[in-house]
Tab-separated table of C-alpha atoms in Angstrom:
chain	number	residue	atom	x	y	z
D	1	MET	CA	130.329	224.421	351.412
D	2	ASP	CA	131.140	221.172	351.934
D	3	HIS	CA	129.124	218.518	354.086
D	4	ARG	CA	131.540	219.301	357.367
D	5	THR	CA	130.392	222.721	357.296
D	6	LEU	CA	126.586	221.678	356.901
D	7	GLU	CA	126.811	219.426	359.441
D	8	GLN	CA	128.902	221.965	361.684
D	9	ARG	CA	125.605	224.421	361.269
D	10	ALA	CA	123.344	221.984	361.554
D	11	ARG	CA	125.287	221.203	365.260
D	12	ALA	CA	123.250	223.919	366.195
D	13	PHE	CA	120.101	221.824	366.354
D	14	GLU	CA	121.433	219.010	368.049
D	15	HIS	CA	119.287	219.599	371.613
D	16	VAL	CA	116.204	220.499	369.970
D	17	PHE	CA	112.693	218.577	370.364
D	18	ASP	CA	111.615	218.525	367.266
D	19	ALA	CA	113.502	216.442	364.471
D	20	VAL	CA	115.939	218.346	362.300
D	21	VAL	CA	117.185	216.796	358.876
D	22	VAL	CA	119.776	217.942	356.903
D	23	THR	CA	120.053	217.451	353.522
D	24	ASP	CA	122.656	218.190	350.267
D	25	LEU	CA	120.752	219.649	347.082
D	26	GLU	CA	120.389	215.812	345.778
D	27	GLY	CA	117.907	215.254	348.949
D	28	ASN	CA	121.141	212.972	350.413
D	29	ILE	CA	120.444	212.908	354.497
D	30	VAL	CA	123.805	215.222	355.548
D	31	ASP	CA	123.371	215.216	359.519
D	32	TRP	CA	120.159	214.860	361.887
D	33	ASN	CA	119.657	215.395	365.551
D	34	VAL	CA	118.593	213.489	368.516
D	35	GLY	CA	115.391	214.111	367.884
D	36	ALA	CA	115.131	213.080	364.133
D	37	GLU	CA	116.421	209.568	365.556
D	38	LYS	CA	113.710	208.978	368.052
D	39	LEU	CA	111.080	209.929	365.089
D	40	TYR	CA	112.203	207.765	362.508
D	41	GLY	CA	114.011	205.339	364.294
D	42	TRP	CA	117.817	205.313	362.780
D	43	SER	CA	120.832	206.202	364.641
D	44	ARG	CA	123.216	209.410	362.634
D	45	GLU	CA	125.133	206.902	361.871
D	46	GLU	CA	122.795	204.657	359.720
D	47	ALA	CA	120.926	207.633	358.127
D	48	VAL	CA	124.196	209.995	356.932
D	49	GLY	CA	124.127	209.375	353.504
D	50	GLN	CA	120.822	207.721	352.765
D	51	PRO	CA	118.475	209.730	350.050
D	52	VAL	CA	116.194	211.306	352.696
D	53	SER	CA	113.346	209.289	350.375
D	54	ILE	CA	113.801	206.224	352.899
D	55	LEU	CA	111.749	208.467	355.447
D	56	HIS	CA	108.689	208.971	353.063
D	57	VAL	CA	105.642	205.693	352.871
D	58	LYS	CA	106.277	203.329	350.363
D	59	ASP	CA	104.057	203.137	347.114
D	60	GLU	CA	103.636	206.620	346.993
D	61	PRO	CA	104.859	209.295	345.190
D	62	ASP	CA	108.417	210.417	346.320
D	63	ARG	CA	108.192	214.964	347.121
D	64	THR	CA	112.030	215.454	347.782
D	65	ALA	CA	112.035	217.113	344.503
D	66	GLU	CA	108.840	219.246	345.216
D	67	VAL	CA	110.057	219.991	348.043
D	68	LEU	CA	113.045	221.061	347.201
D	69	SER	CA	112.171	222.757	344.142
D	70	ALA	CA	109.559	225.046	346.327
D	71	VAL	CA	112.635	225.687	349.066
D	72	GLU	CA	114.406	227.312	345.868
D	73	LYS	CA	111.565	228.848	344.769
D	74	ASP	CA	109.674	230.631	347.319
D	75	GLY	CA	112.307	230.382	350.273
D	76	LYS	CA	110.837	227.905	352.656
D	77	TRP	CA	108.190	225.015	352.146
D	78	ALA	CA	105.686	223.613	354.886
D	79	GLY	CA	103.076	221.316	355.130
D	80	GLU	CA	101.988	218.013	356.559
D	81	ILE	CA	103.215	214.861	355.255
D	82	LYS	CA	103.290	211.013	356.059
D	83	MET	CA	106.426	209.581	357.041
D	84	GLN	CA	107.457	206.006	357.386
D	85	HIS	CA	109.183	204.787	360.381
D	86	ARG	CA	112.328	202.656	360.503
D	87	ASP	CA	109.919	199.861	361.655
D	88	GLU	CA	107.628	200.564	358.554
D	89	THR	CA	104.923	201.940	360.818
D	90	ILE	CA	103.199	204.969	359.057
D	91	GLY	CA	103.060	208.203	360.656
D	92	TRP	CA	102.882	212.087	359.722
D	93	ILE	CA	104.534	214.936	360.596
D	94	GLU	CA	103.968	218.903	360.151
D	95	SER	CA	107.177	219.898	358.589
D	96	VAL	CA	108.988	223.091	357.512
D	97	VAL	CA	111.782	223.521	355.222
D	98	VAL	CA	114.058	226.244	354.677
D	99	PRO	CA	117.388	226.616	352.420
D	100	LEU	CA	120.603	226.591	353.717
D	101	LEU	CA	123.565	229.002	351.929
D	102	ASP	CA	126.824	228.859	351.660
D	103	ASP	CA	129.083	231.337	352.601
D	104	ASP	CA	128.791	232.934	349.077
D	105	GLY	CA	125.101	233.235	349.392
D	106	GLN	CA	124.450	230.436	347.373
D	107	PRO	CA	121.997	227.367	347.905
D	108	CYS	CA	124.021	224.271	349.527
D	109	GLY	CA	121.433	222.333	351.139
D	110	ALA	CA	118.269	222.229	352.749
D	111	LEU	CA	117.355	222.336	356.567
D	112	GLY	CA	113.796	220.269	357.708
D	113	ILE	CA	112.314	220.942	361.497
D	114	ASN	CA	109.810	217.943	361.377
D	115	ARG	CA	107.367	217.877	364.341
D	116	ASP	CA	105.474	214.328	365.415
D	117	ILE	CA	101.380	215.025	364.801
D	118	THR	CA	100.051	211.345	364.386
D	119	ARG	CA	98.141	211.508	367.058
D	120	ARG	CA	96.810	214.620	366.425
D	121	VAL	CA	95.810	213.311	362.494
D	122	HIS	CA	94.522	209.853	364.353
D	123	ASN	CA	92.469	212.169	366.431
D	124	GLU	CA	90.813	214.142	363.726
D	125	GLU	CA	90.435	211.030	362.047
D	126	GLU	CA	88.300	209.505	364.734
D	127	LEU	CA	86.469	212.555	365.450
D	128	VAL	CA	85.334	212.630	361.665
D	129	ARG	CA	84.449	208.530	361.842
D	130	LEU	CA	82.355	208.996	365.203
D	131	ALA	CA	80.959	212.282	363.563
D	132	THR	CA	80.289	209.689	359.570
D	133	THR	CA	78.907	206.468	361.019
D	134	ASP	CA	76.269	205.049	362.883
D	135	PRO	CA	77.952	203.569	366.399
D	136	LEU	CA	75.305	200.332	366.087
D	137	THR	CA	76.276	199.137	362.396
D	138	GLY	CA	79.538	200.511	361.467
D	139	LEU	CA	77.670	202.025	358.326
D	140	PRO	CA	77.704	205.711	357.057
D	141	ASN	CA	74.898	207.838	359.156
D	142	ARG	CA	72.724	210.308	357.709
D	143	GLY	CA	74.693	212.932	357.880
D	144	LEU	CA	76.917	211.253	355.248
D	145	LEU	CA	74.618	209.849	353.027
D	146	LEU	CA	73.392	213.285	352.605
D	147	ASP	CA	76.745	214.733	351.802
D	148	ARG	CA	77.504	211.379	349.506
D	149	LEU	CA	74.193	212.456	347.825
D	150	GLU	CA	75.232	216.216	347.266
D	151	GLY	CA	78.663	215.315	345.864
D	152	THR	CA	76.611	212.863	343.442
D	153	LEU	CA	73.849	215.194	342.297
D	154	ARG	CA	76.760	217.828	341.296
D	155	ARG	CA	78.506	215.395	339.571
D	156	ALA	CA	75.186	213.943	337.606
D	157	GLU	CA	74.998	217.698	336.668
D	158	ARG	CA	77.851	218.188	335.378
D	159	ARG	CA	78.257	214.443	333.477
D	160	LEU	CA	74.362	214.286	332.696
D	161	HIS	CA	73.984	211.155	334.236
D	162	CYS	CA	71.513	208.754	336.507
D	163	PHE	CA	71.848	208.050	339.591
D	164	ALA	CA	69.493	205.941	342.220
D	165	LEU	CA	68.666	206.226	346.139
D	166	LEU	CA	66.730	203.924	347.909
D	167	PHE	CA	65.044	203.853	351.187
D	168	ILE	CA	64.185	200.543	353.122
D	169	ASP	CA	62.114	200.267	356.268
D	170	LEU	CA	62.266	196.844	357.547
D	171	ASP	CA	58.529	195.678	358.088
D	172	ASP	CA	57.654	194.228	361.290
D	173	PHE	CA	60.443	195.201	363.169
D	174	LYS	CA	58.471	196.775	365.907
D	175	GLU	CA	57.200	193.143	366.435
D	176	ILE	CA	61.050	191.332	366.676
D	177	ASN	CA	62.025	194.461	368.760
D	178	ASP	CA	59.475	194.462	371.555
D	179	HIS	CA	59.282	190.287	371.708
D	180	GLY	CA	63.130	189.578	371.495
D	181	GLY	CA	63.957	193.087	373.314
D	182	HIS	CA	66.772	195.890	372.317
D	183	LEU	CA	69.651	192.897	372.910
D	184	VAL	CA	68.139	191.029	369.735
D	185	GLY	CA	66.537	194.076	367.315
D	186	ASP	CA	70.245	195.409	367.839
D	187	ARG	CA	71.558	192.021	366.711
D	188	VAL	CA	68.629	191.959	363.976
D	189	LEU	CA	69.989	195.635	362.788
D	190	LYS	CA	73.738	195.295	362.652
D	191	GLU	CA	73.159	191.458	360.672
D	192	VAL	CA	70.940	193.775	358.502
D	193	ALA	CA	73.334	196.310	357.439
D	194	GLN	CA	76.815	193.327	356.863
D	195	ASP	CA	74.135	191.499	354.448
D	196	LEU	CA	73.572	194.742	352.780
D	197	ALA	CA	77.216	196.075	352.337
D	198	THR	CA	78.036	192.493	351.185
D	199	ALA	CA	75.387	192.287	348.677
D	200	LEU	CA	76.056	195.893	346.971
D	201	ARG	CA	79.143	196.761	345.461
D	202	ASP	CA	81.325	198.556	347.118
D	203	CYS	CA	81.230	201.989	345.182
D	204	ASP	CA	77.298	201.509	346.169
D	205	THR	CA	76.998	204.019	349.550
D	206	VAL	CA	74.417	201.745	351.965
D	207	ALA	CA	73.360	203.781	355.309
D	208	ARG	CA	71.457	203.425	358.445
D	209	ILE	CA	69.543	206.945	358.555
D	210	GLY	CA	67.947	205.990	362.063
D	211	GLY	CA	65.736	203.178	363.924
D	212	ASP	CA	65.238	200.547	361.712
D	213	GLU	CA	65.583	202.347	358.067
D	214	PHE	CA	68.406	202.231	356.065
D	215	ALA	CA	69.037	204.237	352.254
D	216	VAL	CA	71.667	202.897	349.628
D	217	LEU	CA	72.982	205.337	347.275
D	218	ILE	CA	73.293	203.850	343.789
D	219	GLU	CA	75.695	206.213	341.829
D	220	ASP	CA	76.917	204.276	338.632
D	221	CYS	CA	73.510	203.676	337.431
D	222	SER	CA	71.287	203.595	333.652
D	223	GLY	CA	67.597	204.043	335.531
D	224	ILE	CA	65.246	202.889	337.072
D	225	ASP	CA	65.303	199.388	335.493
D	226	ASP	CA	68.929	198.993	336.815
D	227	ALA	CA	67.419	200.180	340.333
D	228	ARG	CA	64.917	197.829	340.589
D	229	ASP	CA	67.557	195.179	340.120
D	230	VAL	CA	69.428	196.440	343.219
D	231	GLY	CA	65.759	196.963	345.214
D	232	ALA	CA	65.261	193.115	344.822
D	233	LYS	CA	68.785	192.385	346.065
D	234	VAL	CA	68.077	194.053	349.079
D	235	LEU	CA	64.904	192.153	349.503
D	236	GLN	CA	66.628	189.376	349.258
D	237	ALA	CA	69.643	190.430	351.292
D	238	VAL	CA	66.703	191.533	354.567
D	239	LYS	CA	64.706	188.753	354.161
D	240	ARG	CA	64.528	185.605	357.134
D	241	SER	CA	63.401	184.047	359.949
D	242	ILE	CA	64.135	185.333	363.408
D	243	GLU	CA	63.116	183.137	366.249
D	244	ILE	CA	62.299	184.084	369.519
D	245	ASP	CA	61.272	181.996	372.054
D	246	GLY	CA	60.356	179.480	370.268
D	247	ALA	CA	58.499	181.778	367.780
D	248	ALA	CA	59.712	182.014	364.233
D	249	HIS	CA	59.193	185.894	363.250
D	250	ARG	CA	59.704	186.747	359.492
D	251	LEU	CA	61.654	190.201	358.336
D	252	THR	CA	61.347	191.244	355.389
D	253	ALA	CA	61.604	195.214	353.979
D	254	SER	CA	59.772	198.010	352.130
D	255	VAL	CA	62.122	199.627	349.364
D	256	GLY	CA	61.415	203.045	347.419
D	257	ILE	CA	63.053	204.116	345.051
D	258	ALA	CA	63.970	207.445	343.388
D	259	VAL	CA	65.870	207.817	340.320
D	260	TYR	CA	67.999	211.242	339.014
D	261	PRO	CA	66.267	213.406	336.685
D	262	SER	CA	63.155	211.645	336.426
D	263	ASP	CA	62.072	211.906	339.609
D	264	GLY	CA	63.784	215.426	340.787
D	265	HIS	CA	66.785	217.292	340.637
D	266	GLU	CA	67.305	218.689	344.020
D	267	VAL	CA	68.019	216.786	346.768
D	268	SER	CA	64.971	217.418	349.094
D	269	THR	CA	62.904	216.572	346.078
D	270	LEU	CA	64.890	212.733	346.153
D	271	LEU	CA	64.524	212.411	349.451
D	272	GLY	CA	60.681	213.193	349.450
D	273	HIS	CA	59.914	210.642	346.660
D	274	ALA	CA	62.082	207.296	347.943
D	275	ASP	CA	60.285	208.276	351.023
D	276	GLU	CA	57.032	208.280	349.506
D	277	ALA	CA	57.814	204.812	347.322
D	278	MET	CA	58.946	203.598	350.405
D	279	TYR	CA	55.118	203.742	351.886
D	280	ARG	CA	53.686	202.898	348.789
D	281	ALA	CA	55.969	199.498	349.023
D	282	LYS	CA	54.288	199.430	352.540
D	283	THR	CA	50.721	199.638	351.826
D	284	ARG	CA	51.249	196.895	349.047
D	285	GLY	CA	52.470	194.508	352.860
D	286	GLY	CA	55.795	195.046	352.539
D	287	ASN	CA	59.086	192.808	351.164
D	288	TRP	CA	58.090	194.745	348.200
D	289	CYS	CA	59.866	197.455	346.329
D	290	GLU	CA	58.375	200.466	344.833
């Protein structure tokens, strides 16, 4: 079957709202409808003859061969895939691709029906962000910390390596909050969060777990000495003087450390050990890592 016949068969989809893209067996665009023009930004005249890879996101693997192979083998391919608009904006489509057969029943091309799901994907991503992020500081929240801690524990068990968990409590934060009010308190929490994230590595998880308490998960940790070095960075990052109504208020932190496997083999045990160590640091007068 020649390209003209493929085009004629594709005309039935001209007024379908979804984007319809017809390709030959080499993955070159043979035809597409008005829906495809709206979705991708190219006119039919501009698109026909181009490889379908022009619709794929640059710097990501070209999945054309994978999709066509699945269509030939299974009679259909369905999935969600990133797309690139003519103006290079990135979106998401839900796609179903089926084979086109010639008069002898042999594959001669493929027809894809694509629906824009970019808004849905972004809404889902936003829901995940809201569920896993502290709204004040933008840091991971307690729930996300626990999820990452579970994953880190499983990897450490398989690979037989150490990791550390640090609990951080701000010393005398209540006094700052009482004297300056919640606006000052919130500003201090945001500044501390930013400084902690800046002081530590990108691969470490810095989380706000509630009130004036933070936590740090160090996945790549050689042992207690390494964890104490991170604890010292935390103390330095938090330490500051805050002026409220002409009076200086000193802010420091108490840090408690738990190291796997020496301090426990379960998430609950490690959490408890880090919490107890933090309170021991507090009994020493604060500005201490235990």
